[in-house]
Short mmCIF file of C-alpha atoms in Angstrom, two decimals:
data_model
loop_
_atom_site.label_atom_id
_atom_site.label_comp_id
_atom_site.label_asym_id
_atom_site.label_seq_id
_atom_site.Cartn_x
_atom_site.Cartn_y
_atom_site.Cartn_z
CA UNK A 1 -13.14 -27.66 -50.90
CA UNK A 2 -10.14 -25.40 -49.41
CA UNK A 3 -7.12 -27.93 -48.19
CA UNK A 4 -6.09 -28.65 -44.93
CA UNK A 5 -2.99 -25.89 -45.32
CA UNK A 6 -6.26 -22.93 -45.86
CA UNK A 7 -8.23 -24.62 -43.26
CA UNK A 8 -5.49 -24.13 -40.97
CA UNK A 9 -4.56 -20.68 -42.43
CA UNK A 10 -8.44 -19.20 -41.80
CA UNK A 11 -8.19 -20.40 -38.83
CA UNK A 12 -5.12 -18.86 -37.37
CA UNK A 13 -6.42 -15.70 -39.03
CA UNK A 14 -10.20 -15.88 -36.94
CA UNK A 15 -8.32 -16.28 -33.98
CA UNK A 16 -5.74 -13.68 -34.09
CA UNK A 17 -8.33 -10.77 -35.60
CA UNK A 18 -10.42 -12.57 -32.37
CA UNK A 19 -7.32 -11.44 -30.02
CA UNK A 20 -5.93 -8.29 -31.49
CA UNK A 21 -9.99 -6.46 -31.22
CA UNK A 22 -10.31 -8.69 -27.24
CA UNK A 23 -7.27 -7.24 -26.35
CA UNK A 24 -5.00 -3.88 -27.31
CA UNK A 25 -1.73 -5.96 -25.94
CA UNK A 26 -1.63 -9.07 -28.18
CA UNK A 27 -2.79 -6.01 -31.05
CA UNK A 28 0.18 -4.39 -30.33
CA UNK A 29 3.04 -7.38 -30.31
CA UNK A 30 1.17 -8.50 -32.96
CA UNK A 31 1.80 -5.85 -35.15
CA UNK A 32 4.81 -4.72 -33.80
CA UNK A 33 6.47 -8.12 -35.17
CA UNK A 34 5.36 -7.82 -39.05
CA UNK A 35 6.50 -4.13 -38.95
CA UNK A 36 10.44 -4.52 -37.10
CA UNK A 37 10.14 -8.30 -37.78
CA UNK A 38 10.95 -8.42 -34.24
CA UNK A 39 9.47 -8.83 -30.82
CA UNK A 40 7.95 -6.82 -28.72
CA UNK A 41 8.96 -7.59 -25.48
CA UNK A 42 6.68 -7.19 -22.62
CA UNK A 43 7.92 -5.40 -19.31
CA UNK A 44 5.24 -5.27 -16.58
CA UNK A 45 4.43 -1.70 -16.76
CA UNK A 46 3.06 -2.74 -20.15
CA UNK A 47 0.68 -4.42 -18.92
CA UNK A 48 -0.91 -1.71 -16.11
CA UNK A 49 -0.22 0.53 -19.46
CA UNK A 50 -3.18 -1.29 -21.00
CA UNK A 51 -5.05 -2.54 -18.54
CA UNK A 52 -5.87 1.30 -18.12
CA UNK A 53 -5.70 2.04 -22.01
CA UNK A 54 -8.64 -0.64 -22.10
CA UNK A 55 -10.80 1.52 -19.54
CA UNK A 56 -10.39 4.09 -21.59
CA UNK A 57 -11.89 2.04 -24.70
CA UNK A 58 -14.59 0.65 -22.11
CA UNK A 59 -15.68 3.94 -21.71
CA UNK A 60 -15.28 3.16 -17.36
CA UNK A 61 -12.04 6.28 -17.87
CA UNK A 62 -12.81 9.63 -19.48
CA UNK A 63 -9.25 11.52 -18.50
CA UNK A 64 -5.30 9.81 -17.84
CA UNK A 65 -1.72 11.19 -17.45
CA UNK A 66 0.52 7.89 -17.63
CA UNK A 67 4.16 9.42 -16.59
CA UNK A 68 6.12 7.02 -18.77
CA UNK A 69 10.72 7.09 -19.40
CA UNK A 70 11.47 7.76 -22.48
CA UNK A 71 12.71 4.87 -24.95
CA UNK A 72 10.13 2.29 -23.50
CA UNK A 73 7.18 1.52 -25.45
CA UNK A 74 5.05 3.54 -24.35
CA UNK A 75 4.35 5.97 -27.78
CA UNK A 76 4.00 1.87 -29.57
CA UNK A 77 1.38 1.45 -27.31
CA UNK A 78 0.25 4.24 -26.14
CA UNK A 79 -0.66 6.44 -30.36
CA UNK A 80 0.41 3.25 -32.63
CA UNK A 81 -2.10 0.55 -31.68
CA UNK A 82 -4.61 2.12 -29.64
CA UNK A 83 -4.88 4.86 -32.71
CA UNK A 84 -4.80 1.40 -35.45
CA UNK A 85 -5.99 -1.07 -32.90
CA UNK A 86 -9.87 2.11 -32.09
CA UNK A 87 -9.89 2.02 -35.79
CA UNK A 88 -10.31 -2.05 -36.05
CA UNK A 89 -12.85 -1.90 -33.38
CA UNK A 90 -14.58 0.76 -35.45
CA UNK A 91 -14.05 2.29 -39.16
CA UNK A 92 -15.94 5.73 -37.58
CA UNK A 93 -13.82 6.73 -34.67
CA UNK A 94 -11.72 9.72 -35.01
CA UNK A 95 -8.43 10.64 -33.55
CA UNK A 96 -6.64 14.12 -32.15
CA UNK A 97 -3.51 13.04 -32.23
CA UNK A 98 -0.57 15.61 -30.47
CA UNK A 99 2.66 15.76 -29.97
CA UNK A 100 5.51 18.07 -28.93
CA UNK A 101 6.75 18.39 -32.79
CA UNK A 102 5.05 17.93 -35.97
CA UNK A 103 7.34 16.22 -36.75
CA UNK A 104 6.82 13.21 -34.16
CA UNK A 105 3.32 13.65 -34.61
CA UNK A 106 3.17 13.27 -38.13
CA UNK A 107 5.61 10.41 -38.18
CA UNK A 108 2.97 8.50 -35.62
CA UNK A 109 0.98 9.52 -38.44
CA UNK A 110 2.34 7.88 -41.09
CA UNK A 111 2.84 5.19 -39.41
CA UNK A 112 -0.76 4.10 -37.85
CA UNK A 113 -1.80 4.50 -42.02
CA UNK A 114 1.29 1.72 -42.85
CA UNK A 115 -0.41 -0.21 -40.65
CA UNK A 116 -3.99 0.00 -40.85
CA UNK A 117 -2.69 -0.15 -44.91
CA UNK A 118 -0.74 -3.08 -44.33
CA UNK A 119 -1.66 -6.68 -46.47
CA UNK A 120 -1.98 -8.62 -42.38
CA UNK A 121 -4.42 -5.31 -40.98
CA UNK A 122 -7.15 -5.61 -44.40
CA UNK A 123 -7.06 -9.01 -44.31
CA UNK A 124 -8.07 -9.26 -40.62
CA UNK A 125 -9.64 -5.86 -40.59
CA UNK A 126 -10.92 -4.73 -44.30
CA UNK A 127 -13.87 -2.50 -42.76
CA UNK A 128 -11.29 0.05 -42.49
CA UNK A 129 -10.53 1.83 -45.49
CA UNK A 130 -8.75 4.69 -46.00
CA UNK A 131 -11.01 7.36 -47.68
CA UNK A 132 -9.41 9.09 -51.15
CA UNK A 133 -8.20 11.46 -52.10
CA UNK A 134 -7.26 12.16 -48.23
CA UNK A 135 -3.96 10.60 -47.46
CA UNK A 136 -1.65 13.54 -45.56
CA UNK A 137 -0.17 12.31 -42.87
CA UNK A 138 -1.72 16.10 -40.86
CA UNK A 139 -5.95 14.34 -41.64
CA UNK A 140 -6.54 11.49 -43.32
CA UNK A 141 -10.07 9.44 -42.59
CA UNK A 142 -12.06 6.15 -43.45
CA UNK A 143 -14.62 5.20 -45.50
CA UNK A 144 -16.42 4.95 -41.97
CA UNK A 145 -15.98 8.81 -41.62
CA UNK A 146 -13.57 7.54 -39.38
CA UNK A 147 -10.00 9.29 -39.27
CA UNK A 148 -6.93 11.10 -37.91
CA UNK A 149 -5.79 14.58 -36.62
CA UNK A 150 -1.80 15.37 -35.85
CA UNK A 151 0.34 18.18 -35.20
CA UNK A 152 1.65 19.92 -32.48
CA UNK A 153 0.20 20.54 -28.90
CA UNK A 154 1.29 24.16 -29.15
CA UNK A 155 0.71 24.22 -32.73
CA UNK A 156 -4.03 25.06 -34.15
CA UNK A 157 -6.04 22.18 -33.42
CA UNK A 158 -9.06 23.29 -36.84
CA UNK A 159 -11.76 21.36 -38.14
CA UNK A 160 -12.07 18.65 -36.82
CA UNK A 161 -13.07 16.28 -33.49
CA UNK A 162 -12.51 13.82 -31.38
CA UNK A 163 -14.58 11.37 -30.33
CA UNK A 164 -18.09 10.45 -31.46
CA UNK A 165 -21.24 13.33 -31.33
CA UNK A 166 -22.89 12.57 -28.37
CA UNK A 167 -26.63 12.17 -29.54
CA UNK A 168 -24.38 8.92 -31.74
CA UNK A 169 -23.11 7.13 -28.49
CA UNK A 170 -24.13 3.84 -26.98
CA UNK A 171 -25.48 3.94 -24.26
CA UNK A 172 -26.32 -0.21 -23.69
CA UNK A 173 -22.61 -1.32 -22.95
CA UNK A 174 -23.74 -2.46 -20.04
CA UNK A 175 -25.62 -5.60 -21.81
CA UNK A 176 -22.63 -5.40 -24.80
CA UNK A 177 -20.23 -8.35 -24.68
CA UNK A 178 -16.29 -7.64 -24.10
CA UNK A 179 -15.27 -6.93 -28.21
CA UNK A 180 -19.27 -5.34 -28.73
CA UNK A 181 -18.01 -3.20 -25.48
CA UNK A 182 -14.67 -2.04 -26.88
CA UNK A 183 -16.74 -1.11 -30.55
CA UNK A 184 -18.73 1.49 -28.83
CA UNK A 185 -15.04 3.13 -28.15
CA UNK A 186 -15.85 6.09 -31.23
CA UNK A 187 -11.61 7.61 -30.17
CA UNK A 188 -9.96 9.35 -28.61
CA UNK A 189 -7.05 13.01 -27.68
CA UNK A 190 -3.76 11.40 -27.35
CA UNK A 191 -1.47 13.48 -26.16
CA UNK A 192 2.49 11.84 -25.75
CA UNK A 193 5.06 14.08 -23.93
CA UNK A 194 3.25 17.82 -24.95
CA UNK A 195 6.48 19.55 -24.27
CA UNK A 196 10.33 18.96 -25.06
CA UNK A 197 12.45 18.80 -22.33
CA UNK A 198 15.08 21.16 -23.39
CA UNK A 199 11.65 23.34 -22.97
CA UNK A 200 10.58 21.86 -19.59
CA UNK A 201 12.15 24.12 -17.34
CA UNK A 202 11.35 27.38 -19.15
CA UNK A 203 8.02 29.65 -17.75
CA UNK A 204 7.18 30.61 -21.42
CA UNK A 205 6.46 27.33 -23.16
CA UNK A 206 4.80 25.41 -20.33
CA UNK A 207 2.68 27.71 -20.71
CA UNK A 208 1.77 28.10 -23.57
CA UNK A 209 1.54 24.73 -24.20
CA UNK A 210 -0.64 24.67 -20.51
CA UNK A 211 -2.62 27.43 -21.87
CA UNK A 212 -3.42 25.99 -25.73
CA UNK A 213 -4.71 22.63 -23.77
CA UNK A 214 -7.08 25.24 -22.49
CA UNK A 215 -8.42 27.58 -24.39
CA UNK A 216 -8.02 24.80 -27.60
CA UNK A 217 -7.52 21.20 -27.29
CA UNK A 218 -9.83 19.82 -24.50
CA UNK A 219 -12.51 21.85 -26.61
CA UNK A 220 -11.89 19.50 -29.39
CA UNK A 221 -13.72 16.92 -28.41
CA UNK A 222 -17.08 16.00 -30.12
CA UNK A 223 -18.84 14.52 -26.67
CA UNK A 224 -17.58 14.91 -22.50
CA UNK A 225 -17.23 11.43 -22.93
CA UNK A 226 -14.48 11.20 -25.12
CA UNK A 227 -11.38 10.48 -23.94
CA UNK A 228 -8.32 11.79 -23.63
CA UNK A 229 -4.46 10.91 -22.72
CA UNK A 230 -2.07 12.24 -22.08
CA UNK A 231 1.99 9.95 -21.57
CA UNK A 232 4.70 12.05 -21.05
CA UNK A 233 7.89 12.50 -18.77
CA UNK A 234 7.22 14.84 -15.85
CA UNK A 235 9.53 16.97 -16.22
CA UNK A 236 8.36 19.86 -14.04
CA UNK A 237 6.21 20.01 -11.36
CA UNK A 238 3.62 22.79 -13.20
CA UNK A 239 4.59 20.52 -16.72
CA UNK A 240 0.78 19.81 -18.35
CA UNK A 241 0.32 17.17 -16.22
CA UNK A 242 1.68 18.99 -12.68
CA UNK A 243 -1.15 21.47 -14.09
CA UNK A 244 -3.80 19.62 -14.43
CA UNK A 245 -3.63 17.37 -11.12
CA UNK A 246 -3.04 21.13 -9.44
CA UNK A 247 -6.54 22.32 -11.02
CA UNK A 248 -8.26 19.64 -11.38
CA UNK A 249 -6.91 17.32 -9.58
CA UNK A 250 -10.43 14.81 -8.67
CA UNK A 251 -10.33 14.35 -12.99
CA UNK A 252 -7.42 13.08 -13.72
CA UNK A 253 -6.78 9.24 -13.35
CA UNK A 254 -2.58 9.70 -12.60
CA UNK A 255 -0.25 6.15 -13.46
CA UNK A 256 3.17 6.59 -13.07
CA UNK A 257 5.57 4.56 -13.80
CA UNK A 258 9.32 5.15 -12.43
CA UNK A 259 11.85 2.09 -13.77
CA UNK A 260 12.46 2.27 -10.81
CA UNK A 261 10.42 -0.08 -7.65
CA UNK A 262 9.76 -0.15 -4.34
CA UNK A 263 12.20 -2.76 -4.31
CA UNK A 264 15.42 -1.61 -6.09
CA UNK A 265 15.00 -3.35 -8.77
CA UNK A 266 14.33 -2.42 -12.70
CA UNK A 267 11.38 -1.93 -13.38
CA UNK A 268 12.37 -3.93 -17.21
CA UNK A 269 15.54 -4.96 -17.55
CA UNK A 270 15.18 -5.99 -21.31
CA UNK A 271 15.78 -2.56 -21.19
CA UNK A 272 18.09 -1.18 -18.72
CA UNK A 273 19.14 -3.29 -15.20
CA UNK A 274 19.82 -1.99 -12.31
CA UNK A 275 23.20 -1.10 -12.60
CA UNK A 276 22.66 0.49 -15.97
CA UNK A 277 20.13 2.58 -14.35
CA UNK A 278 21.80 3.32 -11.50
CA UNK A 279 24.90 4.79 -13.97
CA UNK A 280 22.91 7.00 -15.74
CA UNK A 281 21.19 8.80 -12.17
CA UNK A 282 25.34 9.28 -10.77
CA UNK A 283 25.82 10.90 -14.72
CA UNK A 284 23.29 12.99 -14.00
CA UNK A 285 20.82 13.03 -11.33
CA UNK A 286 18.34 15.96 -12.22
CA UNK A 287 17.57 14.28 -15.64
CA UNK A 288 16.48 11.02 -13.83
CA UNK A 289 14.85 12.37 -11.63
CA UNK A 290 12.50 13.05 -13.85
CA UNK A 291 12.92 11.29 -17.18
CA UNK A 292 12.60 8.14 -15.01
CA UNK A 293 11.58 8.57 -11.79
CA UNK A 294 9.40 11.09 -12.90
CA UNK A 295 10.01 13.30 -9.75
CA UNK A 296 11.07 16.29 -10.83
CA UNK A 297 12.33 19.24 -7.39
CA UNK A 298 13.87 22.24 -8.23
CA UNK A 299 16.27 23.88 -5.69
CA UNK A 300 13.38 27.05 -5.38
CA UNK A 301 11.17 25.43 -2.94
CA UNK A 302 12.66 23.20 -1.98
CA UNK A 303 13.17 23.47 2.35
CA UNK A 304 15.64 20.79 2.21
CA UNK A 305 17.00 20.97 -1.61
CA UNK A 306 20.30 18.60 -2.29
CA UNK A 307 23.09 21.07 -2.99
CA UNK A 308 22.28 22.28 0.79
CA UNK A 309 22.71 18.35 2.92
CA UNK A 310 26.30 17.44 3.84
CA UNK A 311 26.59 13.63 2.50
CA UNK A 312 29.83 10.68 3.42
CA UNK A 313 30.37 7.83 1.93
CA UNK A 314 30.00 4.64 4.24
CA UNK A 315 32.51 2.80 2.62
CA UNK A 316 35.33 5.87 3.60
CA UNK A 317 34.07 6.84 6.86
CA UNK A 318 34.07 4.12 9.68
CA UNK A 319 31.33 6.20 11.90
CA UNK A 320 30.82 2.59 13.74
CA UNK A 321 33.72 3.35 15.60
CA UNK A 322 33.84 6.70 15.57
CA UNK A 323 30.39 6.66 17.28
CA UNK A 324 29.84 8.28 20.11
CA UNK A 325 26.25 8.20 20.85
CA UNK A 326 22.75 6.90 19.34
CA UNK A 327 19.64 7.32 18.90
CA UNK A 328 16.61 7.13 17.02
CA UNK A 329 13.31 8.67 15.79
CA UNK A 330 10.39 7.18 15.32
CA UNK A 331 7.21 8.09 13.49
CA UNK A 332 4.56 4.84 14.19
CA UNK A 333 2.16 4.91 10.88
CA UNK A 334 -1.09 2.87 10.23
CA UNK A 335 -0.34 -0.06 7.55
CA UNK A 336 -2.30 1.59 4.39
CA UNK A 337 -1.44 5.08 5.61
CA UNK A 338 2.00 7.31 5.94
CA UNK A 339 4.63 5.90 5.91
CA UNK A 340 7.11 5.36 8.91
CA UNK A 341 10.17 6.91 9.34
CA UNK A 342 12.67 5.73 11.97
CA UNK A 343 16.10 7.23 11.36
CA UNK A 344 18.72 5.73 13.48
CA UNK A 345 22.18 8.48 13.55
CA UNK A 346 25.28 8.31 14.72
CA UNK A 347 26.54 11.24 17.39
CA UNK A 348 30.28 11.71 15.85
CA UNK A 349 31.36 15.09 17.99
CA UNK A 350 28.33 16.75 16.22
CA UNK A 351 27.31 16.45 13.43
CA UNK A 352 24.57 13.65 13.26
CA UNK A 353 25.65 10.31 10.49
CA UNK A 354 21.04 8.64 9.73
CA UNK A 355 22.95 5.14 9.32
CA UNK A 356 19.75 3.20 8.49
CA UNK A 357 16.65 4.47 8.12
CA UNK A 358 13.42 2.09 8.45
CA UNK A 359 10.48 3.94 6.10
CA UNK A 360 7.31 2.11 5.04
CA UNK A 361 3.61 1.30 4.56
CA UNK A 362 3.92 -2.37 5.78
CA UNK A 363 1.82 -1.83 9.28
CA UNK A 364 2.25 -1.99 12.84
CA UNK A 365 2.89 -6.01 12.80
CA UNK A 366 5.36 -5.37 10.68
CA UNK A 367 6.76 -3.05 11.81
CA UNK A 368 7.26 -3.12 15.61
CA UNK A 369 9.48 -6.12 15.87
CA UNK A 370 11.25 -4.99 12.99
CA UNK A 371 11.99 -1.14 15.13
CA UNK A 372 13.42 -3.67 17.60
CA UNK A 373 15.80 -5.32 16.02
CA UNK A 374 17.01 -2.47 14.82
CA UNK A 375 16.75 -0.48 18.21
CA UNK A 376 19.37 -3.65 20.27
CA UNK A 377 21.42 -4.48 16.16
CA UNK A 378 22.19 -1.02 16.15
CA UNK A 379 23.20 -0.35 20.39
CA UNK A 380 20.96 2.61 20.53
CA UNK A 381 21.50 4.89 23.54
CA UNK A 382 18.56 6.80 23.08
CA UNK A 383 15.32 6.90 21.27
CA UNK A 384 12.08 8.70 21.13
CA UNK A 385 8.95 7.26 19.29
CA UNK A 386 5.81 10.09 18.25
CA UNK A 387 2.97 8.79 20.63
CA UNK A 388 -0.20 10.87 20.22
CA UNK A 389 -3.27 8.13 21.71
CA UNK A 390 -3.31 6.36 19.53
CA UNK A 391 0.65 5.05 19.09
CA UNK A 392 0.68 4.96 23.55
CA UNK A 393 0.46 1.42 22.53
CA UNK A 394 3.30 0.47 19.80
CA UNK A 395 6.25 2.37 22.54
CA UNK A 396 5.19 0.44 25.43
CA UNK A 397 5.13 -2.31 23.41
CA UNK A 398 8.73 -1.92 21.62
CA UNK A 399 10.56 -0.63 25.60
CA UNK A 400 9.09 -3.73 26.84
CA UNK A 401 10.37 -5.96 24.32
CA UNK A 402 13.92 -4.18 23.95
CA UNK A 403 14.41 -3.46 27.75
CA UNK A 404 13.40 -7.13 27.74
CA UNK A 405 16.48 -8.05 25.24
CA UNK A 406 18.74 -4.14 26.18
CA UNK A 407 18.94 -2.31 29.67
CA UNK A 408 20.91 0.37 27.70
CA UNK A 409 18.27 2.55 25.67
CA UNK A 410 15.83 4.97 26.96
CA UNK A 411 13.13 4.90 24.84
CA UNK A 412 11.02 8.09 25.37
CA UNK A 413 7.35 8.72 24.70
CA UNK A 414 6.78 12.50 22.86
CA UNK A 415 3.76 14.02 22.24
CA UNK A 416 3.13 17.01 20.46
CA UNK A 417 1.40 19.29 19.90
CA UNK A 418 2.61 21.82 17.47
CA UNK A 419 1.84 20.79 13.46
CA UNK A 420 5.06 18.72 11.42
CA UNK A 421 5.00 22.01 9.07
CA UNK A 422 5.63 24.00 12.12
CA UNK A 423 8.14 21.24 14.05
CA UNK A 424 9.97 20.81 10.13
CA UNK A 425 11.16 24.12 10.14
CA UNK A 426 12.25 25.48 13.06
CA UNK A 427 14.44 22.61 12.73
CA UNK A 428 15.44 23.01 9.18
CA UNK A 429 18.40 25.06 9.77
CA UNK A 430 19.97 22.48 12.15
CA UNK A 431 18.98 20.13 10.06
CA UNK A 432 21.31 20.95 7.15
CA UNK A 433 24.47 21.90 8.93
CA UNK A 434 24.78 18.78 11.61
CA UNK A 435 22.43 15.89 9.70
CA UNK A 436 25.05 14.04 7.80
CA UNK A 437 23.60 11.39 5.71
CA UNK A 438 23.86 8.19 3.24
CA UNK A 439 25.60 9.35 -0.30
CA UNK A 440 24.60 5.35 -1.43
CA UNK A 441 21.60 5.70 -0.71
CA UNK A 442 19.77 5.13 -3.56
CA UNK A 443 20.97 1.53 -2.75
CA UNK A 444 19.11 1.04 -0.04
CA UNK A 445 14.64 1.32 -1.47
CA UNK A 446 13.46 2.83 2.42
CA UNK A 447 16.28 4.75 3.33
CA UNK A 448 16.16 6.20 -1.50
CA UNK A 449 12.13 6.58 -0.57
CA UNK A 450 12.41 9.03 2.83
CA UNK A 451 15.22 10.66 2.26
CA UNK A 452 13.27 11.78 -1.56
CA UNK A 453 10.57 12.46 0.63
CA UNK A 454 12.83 14.74 2.08
CA UNK A 455 14.35 16.06 -0.81
CA UNK A 456 10.87 16.99 -2.21
CA UNK A 457 9.81 18.83 0.72
CA UNK A 458 8.23 22.26 0.26
CA UNK A 459 9.55 24.70 1.25
CA UNK A 460 6.18 27.82 1.42
CA UNK A 461 3.31 28.41 2.86
CA UNK A 462 1.52 27.83 -0.01
CA UNK A 463 3.40 24.89 -1.08
CA UNK A 464 2.42 23.15 2.60
CA UNK A 465 0.01 21.80 1.53
CA UNK A 466 1.12 19.99 -1.15
CA UNK A 467 3.20 17.77 1.39
CA UNK A 468 1.49 15.00 0.90
CA UNK A 469 3.56 13.03 3.34
CA UNK A 470 6.44 14.81 5.98
CA UNK A 471 6.97 11.16 7.48
CA UNK A 472 10.98 11.90 6.21
CA UNK A 473 11.74 15.35 7.39
CA UNK A 474 9.01 15.09 10.67
CA UNK A 475 11.11 12.51 12.41
CA UNK A 476 14.59 14.19 11.61
CA UNK A 477 12.76 17.42 13.46
CA UNK A 478 12.25 15.13 16.26
CA UNK A 479 16.04 13.70 15.84
CA UNK A 480 17.47 17.25 15.78
CA UNK A 481 14.36 18.84 19.13
CA UNK A 482 16.50 15.77 20.92
CA UNK A 483 19.59 16.79 20.42
CA UNK A 484 19.47 20.46 20.71
CA UNK A 485 18.04 19.66 24.38
CA UNK A 486 19.87 17.18 25.87
CA UNK A 487 23.00 18.03 23.80
CA UNK A 488 23.40 22.00 23.79
CA UNK A 489 26.76 22.05 25.15
CA UNK A 490 27.91 20.27 21.85
CA UNK A 491 26.68 23.41 19.57
CA UNK A 492 27.41 26.84 21.92
CA UNK A 493 31.15 27.96 21.37
#
């Protein structure tokens, strides 16, 4: 008879196997500890990535793009563990793994083999055996016909297809239990960082990768049901992610994971505290925006590039004492739709210092009292509110509440007949010359979101269609229009 110790070990192994099959994240943590004798510290982004990949495994998502910062565990989870986990579920699963260089792809392939050949993996999944004579890093097979092909994203992919051949697929997933449904998973194309950061600004190199995807990579699936997963840093507006979203906007499920959360806190303090992130940001804002915030912007094509804007340090300039006039403009928004944008400006001589900004999607029930408090606390002299038919009540409610407590503010409703893009264009030069923004806007989450909206606003008519959110520049345009109509003497020679 087996001893109690043997019984316990068998029970532990059985439970570990169940959890490894049931959860990609558990699998990742378990084999990371075995390989490296270190704990895989789970952040909320790992939960997001693994939950999305579970949907890929179950056939619920076919085309997925992740934007994730470097050294945030993306390759460990979405490449090494996903492939080893997929083979454990189905030893006949076929994977193509691509990266921007052969060396990286081959190194990942080697580490996946190490997981598969480890004693612990073999105890759990003895059916996954690497076929003799196919032990290269570039291409290797299992005895069941599965395997891995690893190479550069810009190189050739020949003689190997990812996924299960269509007539072999099981169409009864809805009748299977959870693990059985996952065992139908036939593999995937997994692309990890298709272009090197240093190459992202090269039109030639970007186009090479993008063209290779169309001409070769997407055709290496064995079935229309074979998933394609791209996990990368968002390095350029026209990198592979931008290219695919531009050409096939409805085909791709995009998961964008910036390292600073909307509330201004760090995504994964184990890796970077918010102070460390701000230091990286100050060191090179362009790199930080691309690799860590997943939000690239180039001066070309932007109406309000940062280099053409003016900034002030609130610790060095006391605009509270210098202010000669105080104004604000409110662009309301429905909850869950656009952002309510309420920039607040202090006029000092002929410059408007933007001292604060409400910018969120909190809904009228929260933003109406918030706007009222800002108007009173900042002692504004004038506020304009865009009041097209749906927002007449909002304007009346704000005016009535403010007037009960503060009599020195004129709240004026405005109704615009021209479209937002035209209004923004008309006031853009005035804003760039006469508006001054806080230099510490990164420390103020809503102000920061508004600035991102402003900085990444496209100036071309072709790009105007890409401006999904125009609320920040539109509310600034409203401020500029008021100043030019009511304070025009300040800008006359």
